[in-house]
PDB file of C-alpha atoms in Angstrom:
ATOM      1  CA  MET A   1     -51.238   3.119 -35.358  1.00  0.00           C
ATOM      2  CA  ASP A   2     -52.834   1.529 -38.517  1.00  0.00           C
ATOM      3  CA  SER A   3     -50.184   2.417 -41.129  1.00  0.00           C
ATOM      4  CA  ILE A   4     -46.393   2.991 -41.332  1.00  0.00           C
ATOM      5  CA  TRP A   5     -43.866   3.611 -43.875  1.00  0.00           C
ATOM      6  CA  ILE A   6     -40.278   2.912 -43.969  1.00  0.00           C
ATOM      7  CA  ASN A   7     -37.211   3.632 -46.329  1.00  0.00           C
ATOM      8  CA  ALA A   8     -35.140   0.564 -46.973  1.00  0.00           C
ATOM      9  CA  PRO A   9     -31.368   1.758 -48.054  1.00  0.00           C
ATOM     10  CA  ALA A  10     -29.261  -0.016 -50.567  1.00  0.00           C
ATOM     11  CA  LYS A  11     -25.772  -1.067 -49.278  1.00  0.00           C
ATOM     12  CA  ILE A  12     -22.414  -1.358 -51.101  1.00  0.00           C
ATOM     13  CA  ASN A  13     -19.246  -3.489 -50.083  1.00  0.00           C
ATOM     14  CA  ILE A  14     -16.330  -1.106 -49.421  1.00  0.00           C
ATOM     15  CA  GLY A  15     -14.379  -4.568 -49.196  1.00  0.00           C
ATOM     16  CA  LEU A  16     -15.187  -8.024 -49.670  1.00  0.00           C
ATOM     17  CA  ASP A  17     -12.934 -11.192 -48.897  1.00  0.00           C
ATOM     18  CA  VAL A  18     -14.087 -14.918 -49.158  1.00  0.00           C
ATOM     19  CA  LEU A  19     -12.027 -16.831 -46.599  1.00  0.00           C
ATOM     20  CA  ARG A  20     -13.154 -20.467 -47.191  1.00  0.00           C
ATOM     21  CA  ARG A  21     -16.041 -22.622 -48.574  1.00  0.00           C
ATOM     22  CA  ARG A  22     -17.468 -24.677 -45.710  1.00  0.00           C
ATOM     23  CA  GLU A  23     -18.604 -27.985 -45.533  1.00  0.00           C
ATOM     24  CA  ASP A  24     -22.292 -26.872 -45.721  1.00  0.00           C
ATOM     25  CA  GLY A  25     -21.815 -25.082 -48.857  1.00  0.00           C
ATOM     26  CA  TYR A  26     -21.803 -21.686 -47.531  1.00  0.00           C
ATOM     27  CA  HIS A  27     -18.770 -19.285 -47.787  1.00  0.00           C
ATOM     28  CA  GLU A  28     -17.218 -17.496 -44.788  1.00  0.00           C
ATOM     29  CA  VAL A  29     -16.723 -13.927 -45.785  1.00  0.00           C
ATOM     30  CA  LYS A  30     -15.349 -10.837 -44.187  1.00  0.00           C
ATOM     31  CA  MET A  31     -16.763  -7.622 -45.601  1.00  0.00           C
ATOM     32  CA  ILE A  32     -17.067  -4.175 -44.882  1.00  0.00           C
ATOM     33  CA  MET A  33     -20.724  -3.159 -45.326  1.00  0.00           C
ATOM     34  CA  GLN A  34     -21.854   0.348 -45.823  1.00  0.00           C
ATOM     35  CA  SER A  35     -25.371   1.792 -46.545  1.00  0.00           C
ATOM     36  CA  ILE A  36     -26.115   4.474 -48.902  1.00  0.00           C
ATOM     37  CA  ARG A  37     -29.002   6.925 -49.818  1.00  0.00           C
ATOM     38  CA  LEU A  38     -30.533   4.963 -52.570  1.00  0.00           C
ATOM     39  CA  PHE A  39     -34.175   3.555 -51.077  1.00  0.00           C
ATOM     40  CA  ASP A  40     -36.784   1.290 -51.458  1.00  0.00           C
ATOM     41  CA  ARG A  41     -40.148   2.192 -49.623  1.00  0.00           C
ATOM     42  CA  LEU A  42     -42.368   0.072 -47.903  1.00  0.00           C
ATOM     43  CA  THR A  43     -45.808   1.204 -46.660  1.00  0.00           C
ATOM     44  CA  LEU A  44     -47.870  -1.085 -44.148  1.00  0.00           C
ATOM     45  CA  THR A  45     -51.152  -0.876 -43.504  1.00  0.00           C
ATOM     46  CA  LYS A  46     -53.325  -3.082 -41.009  1.00  0.00           C
ATOM     47  CA  THR A  47     -56.317  -4.720 -42.653  1.00  0.00           C
ATOM     48  CA  SER A  48     -59.329  -6.498 -40.896  1.00  0.00           C
ATOM     49  CA  GLU A  49     -59.063  -9.348 -43.538  1.00  0.00           C
ATOM     50  CA  PRO A  50     -56.416 -11.894 -42.277  1.00  0.00           C
ATOM     51  CA  GLY A  51     -53.398 -12.708 -44.276  1.00  0.00           C
ATOM     52  CA  ILE A  52     -50.782 -10.579 -46.358  1.00  0.00           C
ATOM     53  CA  GLN A  53     -51.365  -8.378 -49.425  1.00  0.00           C
ATOM     54  CA  LEU A  54     -48.180  -7.501 -51.437  1.00  0.00           C
ATOM     55  CA  HIS A  55     -48.122  -4.867 -53.876  1.00  0.00           C
ATOM     56  CA  THR A  56     -45.039  -3.500 -55.955  1.00  0.00           C
ATOM     57  CA  ASN A  57     -44.468  -1.101 -58.572  1.00  0.00           C
ATOM     58  CA  LEU A  58     -42.587  -3.682 -60.868  1.00  0.00           C
ATOM     59  CA  ARG A  59     -44.630  -6.128 -62.639  1.00  0.00           C
ATOM     60  CA  PHE A  60     -42.104  -8.991 -62.831  1.00  0.00           C
ATOM     61  CA  LEU A  61     -41.385  -9.146 -59.090  1.00  0.00           C
ATOM     62  CA  PRO A  62     -43.432 -11.897 -57.034  1.00  0.00           C
ATOM     63  CA  VAL A  63     -46.005 -10.988 -54.552  1.00  0.00           C
ATOM     64  CA  ASN A  64     -46.285 -14.263 -52.670  1.00  0.00           C
ATOM     65  CA  GLU A  65     -43.773 -16.523 -50.499  1.00  0.00           C
ATOM     66  CA  ASP A  66     -41.235 -16.214 -53.233  1.00  0.00           C
ATOM     67  CA  ASN A  67     -40.725 -12.371 -52.259  1.00  0.00           C
ATOM     68  CA  LEU A  68     -38.612 -11.797 -49.134  1.00  0.00           C
ATOM     69  CA  VAL A  69     -40.825  -9.375 -47.801  1.00  0.00           C
ATOM     70  CA  TYR A  70     -43.810 -11.370 -47.716  1.00  0.00           C
ATOM     71  CA  ARG A  71     -41.782 -14.226 -46.031  1.00  0.00           C
ATOM     72  CA  SER A  72     -40.439 -11.818 -43.520  1.00  0.00           C
ATOM     73  CA  ALA A  73     -43.918 -10.418 -42.543  1.00  0.00           C
ATOM     74  CA  LYS A  74     -45.137 -14.175 -42.609  1.00  0.00           C
ATOM     75  CA  LEU A  75     -42.374 -15.139 -39.942  1.00  0.00           C
ATOM     76  CA  LEU A  76     -43.594 -12.513 -37.516  1.00  0.00           C
ATOM     77  CA  MET A  77     -47.255 -12.974 -38.162  1.00  0.00           C
ATOM     78  CA  ASP A  78     -46.875 -16.767 -37.472  1.00  0.00           C
ATOM     79  CA  GLU A  79     -44.582 -16.470 -34.563  1.00  0.00           C
ATOM     80  CA  PHE A  80     -46.858 -14.049 -32.859  1.00  0.00           C
ATOM     81  CA  GLY A  81     -50.158 -15.119 -33.727  1.00  0.00           C
ATOM     82  CA  ILE A  82     -51.070 -11.987 -35.385  1.00  0.00           C
ATOM     83  CA  GLN A  83     -54.982 -12.054 -36.318  1.00  0.00           C
ATOM     84  CA  GLU A  84     -55.113  -9.094 -38.329  1.00  0.00           C
ATOM     85  CA  GLY A  85     -53.837  -8.724 -41.784  1.00  0.00           C
ATOM     86  CA  VAL A  86     -51.347  -6.311 -43.440  1.00  0.00           C
ATOM     87  CA  ASP A  87     -51.337  -4.636 -46.900  1.00  0.00           C
ATOM     88  CA  ILE A  88     -47.696  -4.062 -47.820  1.00  0.00           C
ATOM     89  CA  ARG A  89     -46.915  -1.637 -50.637  1.00  0.00           C
ATOM     90  CA  LEU A  90     -43.176  -2.053 -52.071  1.00  0.00           C
ATOM     91  CA  ASP A  91     -42.021   0.809 -54.336  1.00  0.00           C
ATOM     92  CA  LYS A  92     -38.379  -0.255 -55.707  1.00  0.00           C
ATOM     93  CA  ARG A  93     -35.852   2.112 -56.668  1.00  0.00           C
ATOM     94  CA  ILE A  94     -32.753   0.090 -55.796  1.00  0.00           C
ATOM     95  CA  PRO A  95     -32.122  -1.840 -58.844  1.00  0.00           C
ATOM     96  CA  VAL A  96     -33.171  -5.493 -59.059  1.00  0.00           C
ATOM     97  CA  ALA A  97     -30.198  -8.292 -58.837  1.00  0.00           C
ATOM     98  CA  ALA A  98     -27.646  -5.668 -58.662  1.00  0.00           C
ATOM     99  CA  GLY A  99     -25.404  -6.702 -55.526  1.00  0.00           C
ATOM    100  CA  MET A 100     -26.775  -3.877 -53.545  1.00  0.00           C
ATOM    101  CA  ALA A 101     -28.978  -6.136 -51.231  1.00  0.00           C
ATOM    102  CA  GLY A 102     -31.985  -4.859 -52.339  1.00  0.00           C
ATOM    103  CA  GLY A 103     -34.080  -8.162 -51.464  1.00  0.00           C
ATOM    104  CA  SER A 104     -32.737  -8.289 -48.129  1.00  0.00           C
ATOM    105  CA  THR A 105     -32.968  -4.545 -47.260  1.00  0.00           C
ATOM    106  CA  ASP A 106     -36.693  -4.689 -48.077  1.00  0.00           C
ATOM    107  CA  ALA A 107     -37.092  -7.875 -45.832  1.00  0.00           C
ATOM    108  CA  ALA A 108     -35.062  -6.144 -42.996  1.00  0.00           C
ATOM    109  CA  SER A 109     -37.261  -3.052 -43.125  1.00  0.00           C
ATOM    110  CA  CYS A 110     -40.465  -5.012 -43.471  1.00  0.00           C
ATOM    111  CA  MET A 111     -39.585  -6.658 -40.212  1.00  0.00           C
ATOM    112  CA  LEU A 112     -38.565  -3.204 -38.554  1.00  0.00           C
ATOM    113  CA  ALA A 113     -42.126  -1.930 -39.731  1.00  0.00           C
ATOM    114  CA  MET A 114     -44.005  -5.108 -38.539  1.00  0.00           C
ATOM    115  CA  ASN A 115     -42.354  -4.817 -35.242  1.00  0.00           C
ATOM    116  CA  ASP A 116     -43.551  -1.151 -34.769  1.00  0.00           C
ATOM    117  CA  LEU A 117     -46.974  -1.529 -36.416  1.00  0.00           C
ATOM    118  CA  PHE A 118     -48.050  -4.619 -34.231  1.00  0.00           C
ATOM    119  CA  GLU A 119     -46.183  -3.255 -31.334  1.00  0.00           C
ATOM    120  CA  LEU A 120     -44.108  -6.577 -30.923  1.00  0.00           C
ATOM    121  CA  GLY A 121     -41.619  -5.128 -28.673  1.00  0.00           C
ATOM    122  CA  LEU A 122     -38.527  -6.999 -30.169  1.00  0.00           C
ATOM    123  CA  SER A 123     -35.035  -5.308 -30.105  1.00  0.00           C
ATOM    124  CA  LYS A 124     -32.863  -4.876 -33.222  1.00  0.00           C
ATOM    125  CA  ARG A 125     -30.716  -7.716 -32.045  1.00  0.00           C
ATOM    126  CA  SER A 126     -33.934 -10.189 -31.901  1.00  0.00           C
ATOM    127  CA  LEU A 127     -34.976  -9.170 -35.420  1.00  0.00           C
ATOM    128  CA  MET A 128     -31.413  -9.747 -36.381  1.00  0.00           C
ATOM    129  CA  LYS A 129     -31.697 -13.437 -35.090  1.00  0.00           C
ATOM    130  CA  ARG A 130     -34.948 -14.133 -36.878  1.00  0.00           C
ATOM    131  CA  GLY A 131     -33.787 -12.276 -40.058  1.00  0.00           C
ATOM    132  CA  VAL A 132     -30.823 -14.508 -40.714  1.00  0.00           C
ATOM    133  CA  THR A 133     -33.132 -17.541 -41.162  1.00  0.00           C
ATOM    134  CA  LEU A 134     -34.155 -15.959 -44.376  1.00  0.00           C
ATOM    135  CA  GLY A 135     -30.873 -14.579 -45.628  1.00  0.00           C
ATOM    136  CA  ALA A 136     -27.511 -13.777 -44.573  1.00  0.00           C
ATOM    137  CA  ASP A 137     -27.605 -10.040 -45.381  1.00  0.00           C
ATOM    138  CA  ILE A 138     -30.635  -9.178 -43.283  1.00  0.00           C
ATOM    139  CA  PRO A 139     -29.168  -8.747 -40.114  1.00  0.00           C
ATOM    140  CA  TYR A 140     -26.808  -6.038 -41.434  1.00  0.00           C
ATOM    141  CA  CYS A 141     -29.758  -4.446 -43.398  1.00  0.00           C
ATOM    142  CA  ILE A 142     -31.666  -4.365 -39.956  1.00  0.00           C
ATOM    143  CA  LEU A 143     -28.593  -2.906 -38.419  1.00  0.00           C
ATOM    144  CA  LYS A 144     -27.508  -0.423 -41.034  1.00  0.00           C
ATOM    145  CA  GLY A 145     -24.730   2.094 -41.297  1.00  0.00           C
ATOM    146  CA  THR A 146     -21.131   0.843 -41.527  1.00  0.00           C
ATOM    147  CA  ALA A 147     -20.362  -2.778 -40.148  1.00  0.00           C
ATOM    148  CA  LEU A 148     -17.945  -5.334 -40.372  1.00  0.00           C
ATOM    149  CA  SER A 149     -19.627  -8.454 -41.662  1.00  0.00           C
ATOM    150  CA  GLU A 150     -18.252 -12.254 -41.024  1.00  0.00           C
ATOM    151  CA  GLY A 151     -19.321 -15.722 -40.707  1.00  0.00           C
ATOM    152  CA  ILE A 152     -21.762 -16.163 -43.616  1.00  0.00           C
ATOM    153  CA  GLY A 153     -22.643 -12.556 -42.871  1.00  0.00           C
ATOM    154  CA  GLU A 154     -24.569 -12.607 -39.934  1.00  0.00           C
ATOM    155  CA  LYS A 155     -21.558 -11.902 -37.487  1.00  0.00           C
ATOM    156  CA  LEU A 156     -21.646  -8.292 -37.361  1.00  0.00           C
ATOM    157  CA  SER A 157     -19.352  -5.652 -35.427  1.00  0.00           C
ATOM    158  CA  THR A 158     -19.183  -1.913 -35.151  1.00  0.00           C
ATOM    159  CA  ILE A 159     -16.340  -0.246 -36.831  1.00  0.00           C
ATOM    160  CA  PRO A 160     -15.383   3.278 -37.355  1.00  0.00           C
ATOM    161  CA  GLU A 161     -17.630   5.354 -39.958  1.00  0.00           C
ATOM    162  CA  THR A 162     -16.766   5.339 -43.579  1.00  0.00           C
ATOM    163  CA  PRO A 163     -15.034   8.944 -44.050  1.00  0.00           C
ATOM    164  CA  ASP A 164     -17.810  11.480 -45.541  1.00  0.00           C
ATOM    165  CA  CYS A 165     -17.809  11.185 -49.363  1.00  0.00           C
ATOM    166  CA  TYR A 166     -19.833  11.280 -52.502  1.00  0.00           C
ATOM    167  CA  VAL A 167     -20.950   7.738 -54.254  1.00  0.00           C
ATOM    168  CA  LEU A 168     -21.662   7.210 -57.822  1.00  0.00           C
ATOM    169  CA  ILE A 169     -23.421   4.189 -58.650  1.00  0.00           C
ATOM    170  CA  ALA A 170     -23.449   2.646 -62.145  1.00  0.00           C
ATOM    171  CA  LYS A 171     -25.423  -0.779 -62.741  1.00  0.00           C
ATOM    172  CA  PRO A 172     -25.216  -1.978 -66.042  1.00  0.00           C
ATOM    173  CA  SER A 173     -28.377  -3.579 -67.857  1.00  0.00           C
ATOM    174  CA  PHE A 174     -27.336  -7.167 -67.618  1.00  0.00           C
ATOM    175  CA  HIS A 175     -27.605  -9.570 -64.615  1.00  0.00           C
ATOM    176  CA  VAL A 176     -25.032 -11.627 -62.488  1.00  0.00           C
ATOM    177  CA  SER A 177     -25.678 -14.848 -60.986  1.00  0.00           C
ATOM    178  CA  THR A 178     -24.421 -15.037 -57.376  1.00  0.00           C
ATOM    179  CA  LYS A 179     -24.410 -18.711 -57.733  1.00  0.00           C
ATOM    180  CA  PHE A 180     -22.380 -18.670 -60.696  1.00  0.00           C
ATOM    181  CA  VAL A 181     -19.930 -16.280 -59.113  1.00  0.00           C
ATOM    182  CA  TYR A 182     -19.446 -18.045 -55.839  1.00  0.00           C
ATOM    183  CA  THR A 183     -19.180 -21.516 -57.695  1.00  0.00           C
ATOM    184  CA  ASN A 184     -16.040 -20.353 -59.777  1.00  0.00           C
ATOM    185  CA  LEU A 185     -14.475 -18.444 -57.219  1.00  0.00           C
ATOM    186  CA  VAL A 186     -10.885 -20.142 -56.815  1.00  0.00           C
ATOM    187  CA  LEU A 187      -9.656 -20.049 -53.160  1.00  0.00           C
ATOM    188  CA  ASP A 188      -6.021 -21.379 -53.026  1.00  0.00           C
ATOM    189  CA  GLU A 189      -2.430 -20.658 -51.675  1.00  0.00           C
ATOM    190  CA  HIS A 190      -2.031 -18.389 -54.668  1.00  0.00           C
ATOM    191  CA  THR A 191      -5.086 -16.454 -53.894  1.00  0.00           C
ATOM    192  CA  GLU A 192      -4.694 -12.675 -53.005  1.00  0.00           C
ATOM    193  CA  HIS A 193      -7.052 -11.609 -50.460  1.00  0.00           C
ATOM    194  CA  PRO A 194      -8.170  -7.980 -49.731  1.00  0.00           C
ATOM    195  CA  ASP A 195      -6.687  -6.509 -46.774  1.00  0.00           C
ATOM    196  CA  ILE A 196      -9.626  -5.847 -44.833  1.00  0.00           C
ATOM    197  CA  ASP A 197      -8.049  -4.812 -41.402  1.00  0.00           C
ATOM    198  CA  GLY A 198      -5.973  -2.507 -43.445  1.00  0.00           C
ATOM    199  CA  MET A 199      -9.334  -0.831 -44.768  1.00  0.00           C
ATOM    200  CA  ILE A 200     -10.482  -0.414 -40.889  1.00  0.00           C
ATOM    201  CA  GLN A 201      -7.326   1.239 -39.996  1.00  0.00           C
ATOM    202  CA  SER A 202      -7.930   3.668 -42.790  1.00  0.00           C
ATOM    203  CA  MET A 203     -11.360   4.422 -41.351  1.00  0.00           C
ATOM    204  CA  LYS A 204      -9.926   4.926 -38.024  1.00  0.00           C
ATOM    205  CA  LYS A 205      -7.836   7.472 -39.502  1.00  0.00           C
ATOM    206  CA  ASN A 206     -10.751   9.061 -41.364  1.00  0.00           C
ATOM    207  CA  ASP A 207      -8.420   8.837 -44.232  1.00  0.00           C
ATOM    208  CA  LEU A 208     -10.348   8.419 -47.395  1.00  0.00           C
ATOM    209  CA  THR A 209      -7.835   8.412 -49.926  1.00  0.00           C
ATOM    210  CA  GLY A 210      -5.863   5.340 -47.996  1.00  0.00           C
ATOM    211  CA  LEU A 211      -9.414   3.645 -47.938  1.00  0.00           C
ATOM    212  CA  CYS A 212      -9.787   4.099 -51.636  1.00  0.00           C
ATOM    213  CA  GLN A 213      -6.415   2.893 -52.496  1.00  0.00           C
ATOM    214  CA  GLN A 214      -6.845  -0.444 -50.249  1.00  0.00           C
ATOM    215  CA  MET A 215     -10.726  -1.057 -51.628  1.00  0.00           C
ATOM    216  CA  ALA A 216     -11.034  -4.703 -53.110  1.00  0.00           C
ATOM    217  CA  ASN A 217     -13.350  -7.270 -53.799  1.00  0.00           C
ATOM    218  CA  ILE A 218     -12.270 -10.820 -54.422  1.00  0.00           C
ATOM    219  CA  LEU A 219     -15.514 -11.634 -56.442  1.00  0.00           C
ATOM    220  CA  GLU A 220     -14.170  -9.309 -58.998  1.00  0.00           C
ATOM    221  CA  THR A 221     -11.741 -12.369 -60.040  1.00  0.00           C
ATOM    222  CA  VAL A 222     -14.846 -14.174 -61.302  1.00  0.00           C
ATOM    223  CA  THR A 223     -17.213 -11.427 -62.418  1.00  0.00           C
ATOM    224  CA  ILE A 224     -15.090  -9.229 -64.616  1.00  0.00           C
ATOM    225  CA  PRO A 225     -13.704 -12.001 -66.757  1.00  0.00           C
ATOM    226  CA  ALA A 226     -17.358 -13.084 -67.481  1.00  0.00           C
ATOM    227  CA  HIS A 227     -18.381  -9.366 -67.834  1.00  0.00           C
ATOM    228  CA  PRO A 228     -15.536  -6.998 -68.902  1.00  0.00           C
ATOM    229  CA  GLU A 229     -17.952  -4.109 -69.084  1.00  0.00           C
ATOM    230  CA  ILE A 230     -17.588  -3.931 -65.300  1.00  0.00           C
ATOM    231  CA  ALA A 231     -13.735  -3.103 -65.784  1.00  0.00           C
ATOM    232  CA  ASP A 232     -14.662  -0.628 -68.265  1.00  0.00           C
ATOM    233  CA  ILE A 233     -17.130   1.175 -65.563  1.00  0.00           C
ATOM    234  CA  LYS A 234     -14.362   1.270 -63.221  1.00  0.00           C
ATOM    235  CA  ARG A 235     -11.765   2.614 -65.559  1.00  0.00           C
ATOM    236  CA  CYS A 236     -14.332   5.287 -66.762  1.00  0.00           C
ATOM    237  CA  MET A 237     -14.667   6.421 -63.074  1.00  0.00           C
ATOM    238  CA  MET A 238     -11.101   6.256 -62.149  1.00  0.00           C
ATOM    239  CA  GLU A 239     -10.402   8.470 -65.215  1.00  0.00           C
ATOM    240  CA  ASN A 240     -12.916  10.914 -64.067  1.00  0.00           C
ATOM    241  CA  GLY A 241     -12.208  11.862 -60.520  1.00  0.00           C
ATOM    242  CA  ALA A 242     -12.866   8.877 -58.547  1.00  0.00           C
ATOM    243  CA  LEU A 243     -10.395   8.130 -55.573  1.00  0.00           C
ATOM    244  CA  GLY A 244     -11.476   4.570 -56.013  1.00  0.00           C
ATOM    245  CA  SER A 245     -14.092   2.339 -57.728  1.00  0.00           C
ATOM    246  CA  LEU A 246     -15.157  -1.358 -56.953  1.00  0.00           C
ATOM    247  CA  MET A 247     -17.814  -3.679 -57.820  1.00  0.00           C
ATOM    248  CA  SER A 248     -20.320  -4.176 -54.957  1.00  0.00           C
ATOM    249  CA  GLY A 249     -21.417  -7.766 -53.792  1.00  0.00           C
ATOM    250  CA  SER A 250     -21.013 -10.086 -56.608  1.00  0.00           C
ATOM    251  CA  GLY A 251     -22.062  -7.714 -58.964  1.00  0.00           C
ATOM    252  CA  PRO A 252     -22.992  -6.259 -61.816  1.00  0.00           C
ATOM    253  CA  THR A 253     -22.920  -2.789 -59.890  1.00  0.00           C
ATOM    254  CA  VAL A 254     -19.938  -0.512 -59.836  1.00  0.00           C
ATOM    255  CA  PHE A 255     -19.642   2.432 -57.414  1.00  0.00           C
ATOM    256  CA  GLY A 256     -17.068   5.077 -57.183  1.00  0.00           C
ATOM    257  CA  ILE A 257     -15.850   7.400 -54.193  1.00  0.00           C
ATOM    258  CA  PHE A 258     -15.400  10.803 -54.713  1.00  0.00           C
ATOM    259  CA  ASP A 259     -14.436  13.824 -52.391  1.00  0.00           C
ATOM    260  CA  ASP A 260     -16.220  16.306 -54.809  1.00  0.00           C
ATOM    261  CA  LEU A 261     -19.905  16.464 -56.007  1.00  0.00           C
ATOM    262  CA  ASP A 262     -19.059  17.858 -59.050  1.00  0.00           C
ATOM    263  CA  LYS A 263     -16.670  15.655 -60.041  1.00  0.00           C
ATOM    264  CA  ALA A 264     -19.119  12.669 -59.270  1.00  0.00           C
ATOM    265  CA  ALA A 265     -21.610  14.315 -61.488  1.00  0.00           C
ATOM    266  CA  PHE A 266     -19.261  14.766 -64.293  1.00  0.00           C
ATOM    267  CA  ALA A 267     -18.111  11.215 -63.980  1.00  0.00           C
ATOM    268  CA  LYS A 268     -21.932  10.335 -63.980  1.00  0.00           C
ATOM    269  CA  GLU A 269     -22.206  11.813 -67.342  1.00  0.00           C
ATOM    270  CA  LYS A 270     -19.336   9.779 -68.690  1.00  0.00           C
ATOM    271  CA  CYS A 271     -20.666   6.501 -67.455  1.00  0.00           C
ATOM    272  CA  ARG A 272     -24.126   7.232 -68.814  1.00  0.00           C
ATOM    273  CA  SER A 273     -22.387   7.876 -72.157  1.00  0.00           C
ATOM    274  CA  LEU A 274     -20.576   4.175 -72.276  1.00  0.00           C
ATOM    275  CA  PRO A 275     -21.843   2.146 -75.047  1.00  0.00           C
ATOM    276  CA  TYR A 276     -23.835   0.037 -72.863  1.00  0.00           C
ATOM    277  CA  LYS A 277     -27.098   1.040 -70.793  1.00  0.00           C
ATOM    278  CA  CYS A 278     -26.510   1.906 -67.081  1.00  0.00           C
ATOM    279  CA  PHE A 279     -28.814   3.040 -64.193  1.00  0.00           C
ATOM    280  CA  VAL A 280     -26.457   5.845 -62.628  1.00  0.00           C
ATOM    281  CA  PHE A 281     -27.106   7.671 -59.493  1.00  0.00           C
ATOM    282  CA  VAL A 282     -25.054  10.224 -57.444  1.00  0.00           C
ATOM    283  CA  THR A 283     -25.706   9.901 -53.501  1.00  0.00           C
ATOM    284  CA  ASP A 284     -23.782   9.935 -50.288  1.00  0.00           C
ATOM    285  CA  LEU A 285     -23.600   7.416 -47.375  1.00  0.00           C
ATOM    286  CA  TYR A 286     -26.285   6.844 -44.976  1.00  0.00           C
ATOM    287  CA  ARG A 287     -25.360   6.812 -41.373  1.00  0.00           C
TER     288      ARG A 287
END
């Protein structure tokens, strides 16, 4: 096999809690992660010339070690002494800096593809241990599907699947600094934390409505005051048929959960007509 392609799915956070700030500067989190059917695509081809050549469809993306895809490929090539080279084509469809793990899922998918292309024989768990050295979300993006993420994001456990639904994605044109959000997050005795365990119980019962009523993201307490447009998008979704709506990650992407495809499509057009430009997309869950 001299060439391989792989889809890299985006993720949303059905629930996101931050428990505490650790002494090393990282934050302890408790999150419900869910893959959705919005993909980047990577195509990897062996080359006789050693090294890594990375190409993307977005001119502003780096194609060197500043890109997680490059670093993930180099990590495996260095460890296993791979003498051949690899040409990597990254076609981006997931919005950049959107709170949807676009960079992490690309790196994770690159590691999975490298493992197959060069017949390294690594299990998913082995890849996950290597991936966490590059980014806390990468182990989940290797695992995919529905999972509970704890620690700094590297401790993953299987939970019941999210009930079937349709997902409306709306990503406004502005970016949000993850560092800004976590730096300004207040965690004290007055902080109201999301009920992640309650959400999991609703998932066990396949109760989509109950789950949507409990969905919460503690980072909204920082991002929404800084960017009230996020609250407007959530309100637009809820007023047009969403069972629940939430910011994903540190933002600015907002998603809405729908039990009917027509409702989701109608809400999509409403979000498109908001007075600021949004990337909007209707999809479903990736199992």
